[in-house]
PDB file of C-alpha atoms and ligand atoms in Angstrom:
ATOM      1  CA  MET A   1      -3.190 -19.312  -1.077  1.00  0.00           C
ATOM      2  CA  THR A   2      -0.824 -17.672  -3.508  1.00  0.00           C
ATOM      3  CA  THR A   3      -1.579 -14.918  -5.931  1.00  0.00           C
ATOM      4  CA  ALA A   4       0.586 -15.758  -8.869  1.00  0.00           C
ATOM      5  CA  GLY A   5      -1.173 -16.071 -12.174  1.00  0.00           C
ATOM      6  CA  ALA A   6       0.247 -18.185 -14.985  1.00  0.00           C
ATOM      7  CA  THR A   7       3.291 -15.933 -15.304  1.00  0.00           C
ATOM      8  CA  GLY A   8       3.161 -13.455 -12.422  1.00  0.00           C
ATOM      9  CA  ALA A   9       4.903 -13.991  -9.111  1.00  0.00           C
ATOM     10  CA  PHE A  10       4.715 -12.256  -5.752  1.00  0.00           C
ATOM     11  CA  ILE A  11       8.010 -11.862  -3.885  1.00  0.00           C
ATOM     12  CA  SER A  12       8.542 -10.074  -0.562  1.00  0.00           C
ATOM     13  CA  PHE A  13      11.592  -8.857   1.338  1.00  0.00           C
ATOM     14  CA  GLU A  14      11.618  -8.810   5.111  1.00  0.00           C
ATOM     15  CA  GLY A  15      14.046  -7.998   7.895  1.00  0.00           C
ATOM     16  CA  ILE A  16      14.812  -5.682  10.773  1.00  0.00           C
ATOM     17  CA  ASP A  17      15.241  -1.923  10.303  1.00  0.00           C
ATOM     18  CA  GLY A  18      18.525  -1.106   8.525  1.00  0.00           C
ATOM     19  CA  SER A  19      19.026  -4.682   7.274  1.00  0.00           C
ATOM     20  CA  GLY A  20      19.536  -3.543   3.677  1.00  0.00           C
ATOM     21  CA  LYS A  21      16.370  -5.200   2.359  1.00  0.00           C
ATOM     22  CA  SER A  22      15.329  -2.126   0.344  1.00  0.00           C
ATOM     23  CA  THR A  23      18.687  -2.155  -1.478  1.00  0.00           C
ATOM     24  CA  GLN A  24      18.240  -5.880  -2.088  1.00  0.00           C
ATOM     25  CA  ALA A  25      14.660  -5.501  -3.343  1.00  0.00           C
ATOM     26  CA  ARG A  26      15.894  -2.874  -5.827  1.00  0.00           C
ATOM     27  CA  ALA A  27      18.807  -5.063  -6.937  1.00  0.00           C
ATOM     28  CA  LEU A  28      16.495  -8.022  -7.553  1.00  0.00           C
ATOM     29  CA  ALA A  29      14.103  -5.836  -9.560  1.00  0.00           C
ATOM     30  CA  GLU A  30      16.995  -4.616 -11.720  1.00  0.00           C
ATOM     31  CA  GLY A  31      18.395  -8.141 -12.135  1.00  0.00           C
ATOM     32  CA  LEU A  32      15.046  -9.570 -13.218  1.00  0.00           C
ATOM     33  CA  ARG A  33      14.363  -6.668 -15.584  1.00  0.00           C
ATOM     34  CA  ALA A  34      17.788  -7.204 -17.142  1.00  0.00           C
ATOM     35  CA  ALA A  35      16.779 -10.835 -17.681  1.00  0.00           C
ATOM     36  CA  GLY A  36      13.657  -9.697 -19.566  1.00  0.00           C
ATOM     37  CA  HIS A  37      10.971  -9.897 -16.857  1.00  0.00           C
ATOM     38  CA  ARG A  38       8.370  -7.209 -16.265  1.00  0.00           C
ATOM     39  CA  VAL A  39       8.651  -6.142 -12.624  1.00  0.00           C
ATOM     40  CA  THR A  40       6.686  -3.894 -10.270  1.00  0.00           C
ATOM     41  CA  LEU A  41       8.797  -2.819  -7.284  1.00  0.00           C
ATOM     42  CA  THR A  42       6.752  -1.575  -4.352  1.00  0.00           C
ATOM     43  CA  ARG A  43       6.852  -1.209  -0.555  1.00  0.00           C
ATOM     44  CA  GLU A  44       4.915  -1.306   2.699  1.00  0.00           C
ATOM     45  CA  PRO A  45       3.566   0.511   4.482  1.00  0.00           C
ATOM     46  CA  GLY A  46       2.665   2.342   1.294  1.00  0.00           C
ATOM     47  CA  GLY A  47       2.854   1.323  -2.337  1.00  0.00           C
ATOM     48  CA  ALA A  48      -0.318   3.193  -3.380  1.00  0.00           C
ATOM     49  CA  PRO A  49      -1.307   6.849  -2.827  1.00  0.00           C
ATOM     50  CA  GLY A  50      -3.777   6.168   0.015  1.00  0.00           C
ATOM     51  CA  ALA A  51      -1.488   3.632   1.654  1.00  0.00           C
ATOM     52  CA  GLU A  52       1.386   6.159   1.529  1.00  0.00           C
ATOM     53  CA  GLU A  53      -0.825   8.593   3.484  1.00  0.00           C
ATOM     54  CA  ILE A  54      -1.404   5.917   6.120  1.00  0.00           C
ATOM     55  CA  ARG A  55       2.388   5.286   6.145  1.00  0.00           C
ATOM     56  CA  ARG A  56       2.995   8.851   7.332  1.00  0.00           C
ATOM     57  CA  LEU A  57       0.779   8.186  10.351  1.00  0.00           C
ATOM     58  CA  LEU A  58       2.670   5.002  11.195  1.00  0.00           C
ATOM     59  CA  VAL A  59       6.363   5.769  10.793  1.00  0.00           C
ATOM     60  CA  SER A  60       6.714   9.183  12.436  1.00  0.00           C
ATOM     61  CA  GLY A  61       5.980  10.567  15.882  1.00  0.00           C
ATOM     62  CA  ALA A  62       6.492   9.103  19.334  1.00  0.00           C
ATOM     63  CA  ALA A  63       6.950   5.355  19.716  1.00  0.00           C
ATOM     64  CA  GLU A  64       3.842   5.139  21.918  1.00  0.00           C
ATOM     65  CA  ARG A  65       1.697   7.162  19.521  1.00  0.00           C
ATOM     66  CA  TRP A  66      -0.315   4.058  18.581  1.00  0.00           C
ATOM     67  CA  SER A  67      -1.061   0.915  20.561  1.00  0.00           C
ATOM     68  CA  PRO A  68       0.004  -2.364  18.903  1.00  0.00           C
ATOM     69  CA  GLU A  69      -3.678  -3.179  18.262  1.00  0.00           C
ATOM     70  CA  THR A  70      -4.282   0.153  16.490  1.00  0.00           C
ATOM     71  CA  GLU A  71      -1.099  -0.427  14.485  1.00  0.00           C
ATOM     72  CA  ILE A  72      -2.361  -3.785  13.256  1.00  0.00           C
ATOM     73  CA  LEU A  73      -5.546  -2.122  12.005  1.00  0.00           C
ATOM     74  CA  LEU A  74      -3.646   0.708  10.284  1.00  0.00           C
ATOM     75  CA  PHE A  75      -1.116  -1.646   8.637  1.00  0.00           C
ATOM     76  CA  ASN A  76      -3.971  -3.811   7.357  1.00  0.00           C
ATOM     77  CA  ALA A  77      -5.839  -0.757   6.028  1.00  0.00           C
ATOM     78  CA  ALA A  78      -2.703   0.316   4.152  1.00  0.00           C
ATOM     79  CA  ARG A  79      -2.097  -3.261   2.942  1.00  0.00           C
ATOM     80  CA  ARG A  80      -5.636  -3.643   1.606  1.00  0.00           C
ATOM     81  CA  ASP A  81      -5.254  -0.433  -0.415  1.00  0.00           C
ATOM     82  CA  HIS A  82      -1.822  -1.579  -1.653  1.00  0.00           C
ATOM     83  CA  LEU A  83      -3.271  -4.960  -2.662  1.00  0.00           C
ATOM     84  CA  GLU A  84      -6.253  -3.475  -4.499  1.00  0.00           C
ATOM     85  CA  ARG A  85      -4.463  -0.632  -6.283  1.00  0.00           C
ATOM     86  CA  THR A  86      -0.973  -1.964  -7.001  1.00  0.00           C
ATOM     87  CA  ILE A  87      -0.324  -5.666  -6.293  1.00  0.00           C
ATOM     88  CA  ARG A  88      -3.380  -7.346  -7.839  1.00  0.00           C
ATOM     89  CA  PRO A  89      -3.374  -5.208 -11.006  1.00  0.00           C
ATOM     90  CA  ALA A  90       0.348  -5.920 -11.600  1.00  0.00           C
ATOM     91  CA  LEU A  91      -0.086  -9.670 -11.021  1.00  0.00           C
ATOM     92  CA  GLY A  92      -3.081  -9.537 -13.355  1.00  0.00           C
ATOM     93  CA  ARG A  93      -0.794  -8.144 -16.057  1.00  0.00           C
ATOM     94  CA  GLY A  94       1.504 -11.149 -15.513  1.00  0.00           C
ATOM     95  CA  GLU A  95       4.275  -9.106 -13.821  1.00  0.00           C
ATOM     96  CA  ILE A  96       6.615 -10.087 -11.021  1.00  0.00           C
ATOM     97  CA  VAL A  97       5.726  -7.996  -7.967  1.00  0.00           C
ATOM     98  CA  ILE A  98       8.542  -7.354  -5.501  1.00  0.00           C
ATOM     99  CA  THR A  99       7.479  -5.725  -2.252  1.00  0.00           C
ATOM    100  CA  ASP A 100       9.748  -4.308   0.427  1.00  0.00           C
ATOM    101  CA  ARG A 101       7.789  -5.758   3.437  1.00  0.00           C
ATOM    102  CA  PHE A 102       4.368  -7.439   3.567  1.00  0.00           C
ATOM    103  CA  VAL A 103       2.371  -9.410   6.167  1.00  0.00           C
ATOM    104  CA  ASP A 104       5.400 -11.063   7.815  1.00  0.00           C
ATOM    105  CA  SER A 105       6.379  -7.617   9.135  1.00  0.00           C
ATOM    106  CA  THR A 106       3.021  -7.393  10.931  1.00  0.00           C
ATOM    107  CA  ARG A 107       3.421 -10.942  12.257  1.00  0.00           C
ATOM    108  CA  VAL A 108       6.825 -10.095  13.698  1.00  0.00           C
ATOM    109  CA  TYR A 109       6.638  -6.375  14.658  1.00  0.00           C
ATOM    110  CA  GLN A 110       3.076  -6.301  16.051  1.00  0.00           C
ATOM    111  CA  GLY A 111       2.556 -10.042  16.538  1.00  0.00           C
ATOM    112  CA  ALA A 112       5.752 -10.931  18.391  1.00  0.00           C
ATOM    113  CA  ALA A 113       8.245  -8.129  19.133  1.00  0.00           C
ATOM    114  CA  ARG A 114       6.037  -5.202  20.137  1.00  0.00           C
ATOM    115  CA  ALA A 115       3.238  -7.274  21.671  1.00  0.00           C
ATOM    116  CA  ASP A 116       2.077 -10.861  21.789  1.00  0.00           C
ATOM    117  CA  LEU A 117      -0.640 -10.362  19.156  1.00  0.00           C
ATOM    118  CA  ARG A 118       0.117 -13.027  16.572  1.00  0.00           C
ATOM    119  CA  ALA A 119      -3.408 -14.496  16.747  1.00  0.00           C
ATOM    120  CA  LEU A 120      -4.983 -11.084  16.076  1.00  0.00           C
ATOM    121  CA  ALA A 121      -2.509 -10.369  13.249  1.00  0.00           C
ATOM    122  CA  ASP A 122      -3.281 -13.716  11.583  1.00  0.00           C
ATOM    123  CA  ALA A 123      -7.059 -13.500  12.066  1.00  0.00           C
ATOM    124  CA  LEU A 124      -7.256 -10.014  10.588  1.00  0.00           C
ATOM    125  CA  HIS A 125      -4.956 -10.976   7.738  1.00  0.00           C
ATOM    126  CA  ASP A 126      -7.144 -13.957   6.865  1.00  0.00           C
ATOM    127  CA  LEU A 127     -10.258 -11.748   6.893  1.00  0.00           C
ATOM    128  CA  VAL A 128      -9.115  -8.723   4.917  1.00  0.00           C
ATOM    129  CA  ILE A 129      -6.002  -9.686   2.927  1.00  0.00           C
ATOM    130  CA  ALA A 130      -5.891 -13.509   2.571  1.00  0.00           C
ATOM    131  CA  VAL A 131      -2.843 -13.435   0.287  1.00  0.00           C
ATOM    132  CA  GLU A 132       0.667 -14.735   1.035  1.00  0.00           C
ATOM    133  CA  PRO A 133       3.741 -14.016  -1.077  1.00  0.00           C
ATOM    134  CA  ASP A 134       4.974 -16.910  -3.224  1.00  0.00           C
ATOM    135  CA  LEU A 135       8.559 -16.372  -2.061  1.00  0.00           C
ATOM    136  CA  THR A 136      10.032 -14.312   0.791  1.00  0.00           C
ATOM    137  CA  PHE A 137      13.648 -13.317   1.450  1.00  0.00           C
ATOM    138  CA  VAL A 138      14.447 -12.502   5.077  1.00  0.00           C
ATOM    139  CA  ILE A 139      17.667 -10.482   5.349  1.00  0.00           C
ATOM    140  CA  ASP A 140      19.140 -11.657   8.653  1.00  0.00           C
ATOM    141  CA  MET A 141      21.862  -9.565  10.286  1.00  0.00           C
ATOM    142  CA  ASP A 142      23.414  -8.231  13.451  1.00  0.00           C
ATOM    143  CA  PRO A 143      20.820  -5.897  15.062  1.00  0.00           C
ATOM    144  CA  GLY A 144      23.454  -3.480  16.429  1.00  0.00           C
ATOM    145  CA  ILE A 145      24.949  -2.814  12.998  1.00  0.00           C
ATOM    146  CA  ALA A 146      21.513  -2.644  11.369  1.00  0.00           C
ATOM    147  CA  LEU A 147      20.168  -0.186  13.950  1.00  0.00           C
ATOM    148  CA  ALA A 148      23.171   2.137  13.594  1.00  0.00           C
ATOM    149  CA  ARG A 149      22.736   2.062   9.820  1.00  0.00           C
ATOM    150  CA  GLY A 150      18.994   2.738  10.038  1.00  0.00           C
ATOM    151  CA  LEU A 151      19.339   5.663  12.450  1.00  0.00           C
ATOM    152  CA  ALA A 152      22.254   7.156  10.463  1.00  0.00           C
ATOM    153  CA  ARG A 153      19.901   7.612   7.499  1.00  0.00           C
ATOM    154  CA  GLY A 154      18.048  10.330   9.454  1.00  0.00           C
ATOM    155  CA  THR A 155      14.841   9.966   7.425  1.00  0.00           C
ATOM    156  CA  GLY A 156      12.575  11.076  10.281  1.00  0.00           C
ATOM    157  CA  GLU A 157      10.817   7.710   9.799  1.00  0.00           C
ATOM    158  CA  ASP A 158      12.363   6.166  12.886  1.00  0.00           C
ATOM    159  CA  ARG A 159       9.391   5.523  15.141  1.00  0.00           C
ATOM    160  CA  PHE A 160      10.239   1.806  15.323  1.00  0.00           C
ATOM    161  CA  GLU A 161      14.021   2.308  15.409  1.00  0.00           C
ATOM    162  CA  ASP A 162      13.448   4.523  18.479  1.00  0.00           C
ATOM    163  CA  LEU A 163      12.297   1.406  20.369  1.00  0.00           C
ATOM    164  CA  GLY A 164      16.015   0.493  20.615  1.00  0.00           C
ATOM    165  CA  LEU A 165      18.417  -2.424  20.362  1.00  0.00           C
ATOM    166  CA  ALA A 166      16.441  -4.818  22.606  1.00  0.00           C
ATOM    167  CA  PHE A 167      13.447  -4.383  20.281  1.00  0.00           C
ATOM    168  CA  GLN A 168      15.552  -4.964  17.136  1.00  0.00           C
ATOM    169  CA  THR A 169      16.986  -8.106  18.776  1.00  0.00           C
ATOM    170  CA  ARG A 170      13.460  -9.420  19.432  1.00  0.00           C
ATOM    171  CA  LEU A 171      12.571  -8.636  15.819  1.00  0.00           C
ATOM    172  CA  ARG A 172      15.513 -10.624  14.516  1.00  0.00           C
ATOM    173  CA  ALA A 173      14.486 -13.616  16.630  1.00  0.00           C
ATOM    174  CA  GLY A 174      10.895 -13.245  15.382  1.00  0.00           C
ATOM    175  CA  PHE A 175      11.926 -13.293  11.720  1.00  0.00           C
ATOM    176  CA  ARG A 176      14.211 -16.283  12.289  1.00  0.00           C
ATOM    177  CA  ASP A 177      11.372 -18.199  14.015  1.00  0.00           C
ATOM    178  CA  LEU A 178       9.029 -17.390  11.148  1.00  0.00           C
ATOM    179  CA  ALA A 179      11.570 -18.587   8.558  1.00  0.00           C
ATOM    180  CA  GLU A 180      12.124 -21.812  10.482  1.00  0.00           C
ATOM    181  CA  ALA A 181       8.368 -22.454  10.688  1.00  0.00           C
ATOM    182  CA  ASN A 182       7.782 -21.784   6.942  1.00  0.00           C
ATOM    183  CA  PRO A 183      10.827 -23.125   5.083  1.00  0.00           C
ATOM    184  CA  ALA A 184       8.936 -23.628   1.818  1.00  0.00           C
ATOM    185  CA  ARG A 185       8.234 -19.893   1.444  1.00  0.00           C
ATOM    186  CA  LEU A 186      10.747 -17.985   3.577  1.00  0.00           C
ATOM    187  CA  ARG A 187      14.489 -18.004   2.832  1.00  0.00           C
ATOM    188  CA  LEU A 188      16.899 -16.682   5.444  1.00  0.00           C
ATOM    189  CA  ILE A 189      19.730 -14.719   3.797  1.00  0.00           C
ATOM    190  CA  ASP A 190      22.966 -13.843   5.634  1.00  0.00           C
ATOM    191  CA  GLY A 191      22.962 -10.015   5.564  1.00  0.00           C
ATOM    192  CA  ASP A 192      26.358  -9.572   7.248  1.00  0.00           C
ATOM    193  CA  ARG A 193      28.136  -9.572   3.858  1.00  0.00           C
ATOM    194  CA  PRO A 194      28.832  -7.020   1.099  1.00  0.00           C
ATOM    195  CA  ALA A 195      25.619  -5.971  -0.672  1.00  0.00           C
ATOM    196  CA  ALA A 196      26.802  -7.285  -4.058  1.00  0.00           C
ATOM    197  CA  ALA A 197      27.405 -10.800  -2.672  1.00  0.00           C
ATOM    198  CA  ILE A 198      23.936 -10.828  -1.113  1.00  0.00           C
ATOM    199  CA  SER A 199      22.201  -9.643  -4.275  1.00  0.00           C
ATOM    200  CA  ALA A 200      24.043 -12.171  -6.443  1.00  0.00           C
ATOM    201  CA  GLU A 201      22.763 -14.977  -4.186  1.00  0.00           C
ATOM    202  CA  ILE A 202      19.201 -13.631  -4.157  1.00  0.00           C
ATOM    203  CA  ILE A 203      19.053 -13.191  -7.944  1.00  0.00           C
ATOM    204  CA  ALA A 204      20.399 -16.725  -8.464  1.00  0.00           C
ATOM    205  CA  GLN A 205      17.901 -18.215  -5.982  1.00  0.00           C
ATOM    206  CA  THR A 206      15.012 -16.354  -7.620  1.00  0.00           C
ATOM    207  CA  GLN A 207      15.971 -17.411 -11.154  1.00  0.00           C
ATOM    208  CA  ASP A 208      16.190 -21.004  -9.940  1.00  0.00           C
ATOM    209  CA  TRP A 209      12.834 -20.740  -8.143  1.00  0.00           C
ATOM    210  CA  LEU A 210      11.146 -19.229 -11.222  1.00  0.00           C
ATOM    211  CA  THR A 211      12.329 -22.163 -13.329  1.00  0.00           C
ATOM    212  CA  ARG A 212      11.326 -24.855 -10.882  1.00  0.00           C
ATOM    213  CA  ARG A 213       8.063 -23.564  -9.457  1.00  0.00           C
ATOM    214  CA  PRO A 214       4.987 -25.573 -10.320  1.00  0.00           C
ATOM    215  CA  ALA A 215       2.709 -24.049 -12.959  1.00  0.00           C
ATOM    216  CA  SER A 216      -0.296 -22.401 -11.304  1.00  0.00           C
TER     217      SER A 216
HETATM  218  P1  TMP B 301      10.438   0.532   6.331  1.00  0.00           P
HETATM  219  O1  TMP B 301      11.399   1.348   7.157  1.00  0.00           O
HETATM  220  O2  TMP B 301      10.938  -0.805   5.957  1.00  0.00           O
HETATM  221  O3  TMP B 301       9.899   1.331   5.180  1.00  0.00           O
HETATM  222  O4  TMP B 301       9.167   0.222   7.282  1.00  0.00           O
HETATM  223  C1  TMP B 301       8.619   1.207   8.126  1.00  0.00           C
HETATM  224  C2  TMP B 301       8.468   0.695   9.545  1.00  0.00           C
HETATM  225  O5  TMP B 301       7.201   0.068   9.717  1.00  0.00           O
HETATM  226  C3  TMP B 301       9.539  -0.297   9.956  1.00  0.00           C
HETATM  227  O6  TMP B 301      10.093   0.107  11.196  1.00  0.00           O
HETATM  228  C4  TMP B 301       8.759  -1.579  10.128  1.00  0.00           C
HETATM  229  C5  TMP B 301       7.357  -1.149  10.444  1.00  0.00           C
HETATM  230  N1  TMP B 301       6.302  -2.082  10.040  1.00  0.00           N
HETATM  231  C6  TMP B 301       5.536  -2.711  11.029  1.00  0.00           C
HETATM  232  O7  TMP B 301       5.784  -2.508  12.213  1.00  0.00           O
HETATM  233  N2  TMP B 301       4.535  -3.573  10.633  1.00  0.00           N
HETATM  234  C7  TMP B 301       4.229  -3.786   9.326  1.00  0.00           C
HETATM  235  O8  TMP B 301       3.305  -4.562   9.024  1.00  0.00           O
HETATM  236  C8  TMP B 301       5.030  -3.128   8.309  1.00  0.00           C
HETATM  237  C9  TMP B 301       4.715  -3.355   6.855  1.00  0.00           C
HETATM  238  C10 TMP B 301       6.036  -2.284   8.712  1.00  0.00           C
END
């Protein structure tokens, strides 16, 4: 199921920590606004006041603070709030919603890289969220470079980065597998290039997709 109304569209960005997807989500929002679209740019975990409170519980503290099962529940609680308060209202107004992470992060982080819990992640998603993005960009890049970049930011939000290079390597493989299994929705983007080259490609692909997509 997709959420797009007659004019709205739901686009997500995914990738490992430090992959530059937040920069790319921002660049796409600016590019689409410049082309005359109304855009809501948001993020997960977070994107609504309650969901941002849940984010604080998830991204800081010791890596083993939560079990993977508890994480899945917390990410879904945050996502439900985000969906109700931010995503659905913006789509209802006919806007393009761009989110920095959505369910594919749960499928890969909790469902594949941190634990083998894909069935639980999918079952819970179907029960409480039941919405897929219309289009997803996966920024694919070298995990060593991405990890160094992520840790250098020193945000204090590095609970997942603290799991190390082996974890980031499993994440990359998980995102690539997901993109291969869902080629109609997920587009793998080479992130080992200058940011401007990546954003130019993403804006062009999105403009093309917006023109060609079937009316809903
Ligand atoms: P961010 O750094 O992209 O804002 O995301 C915060 C962290 O949360 C990041 O390390 C990825 C992780 N995460 C999950 O593990 N599962 C999820 O479902 C989401 C949305 C994020």
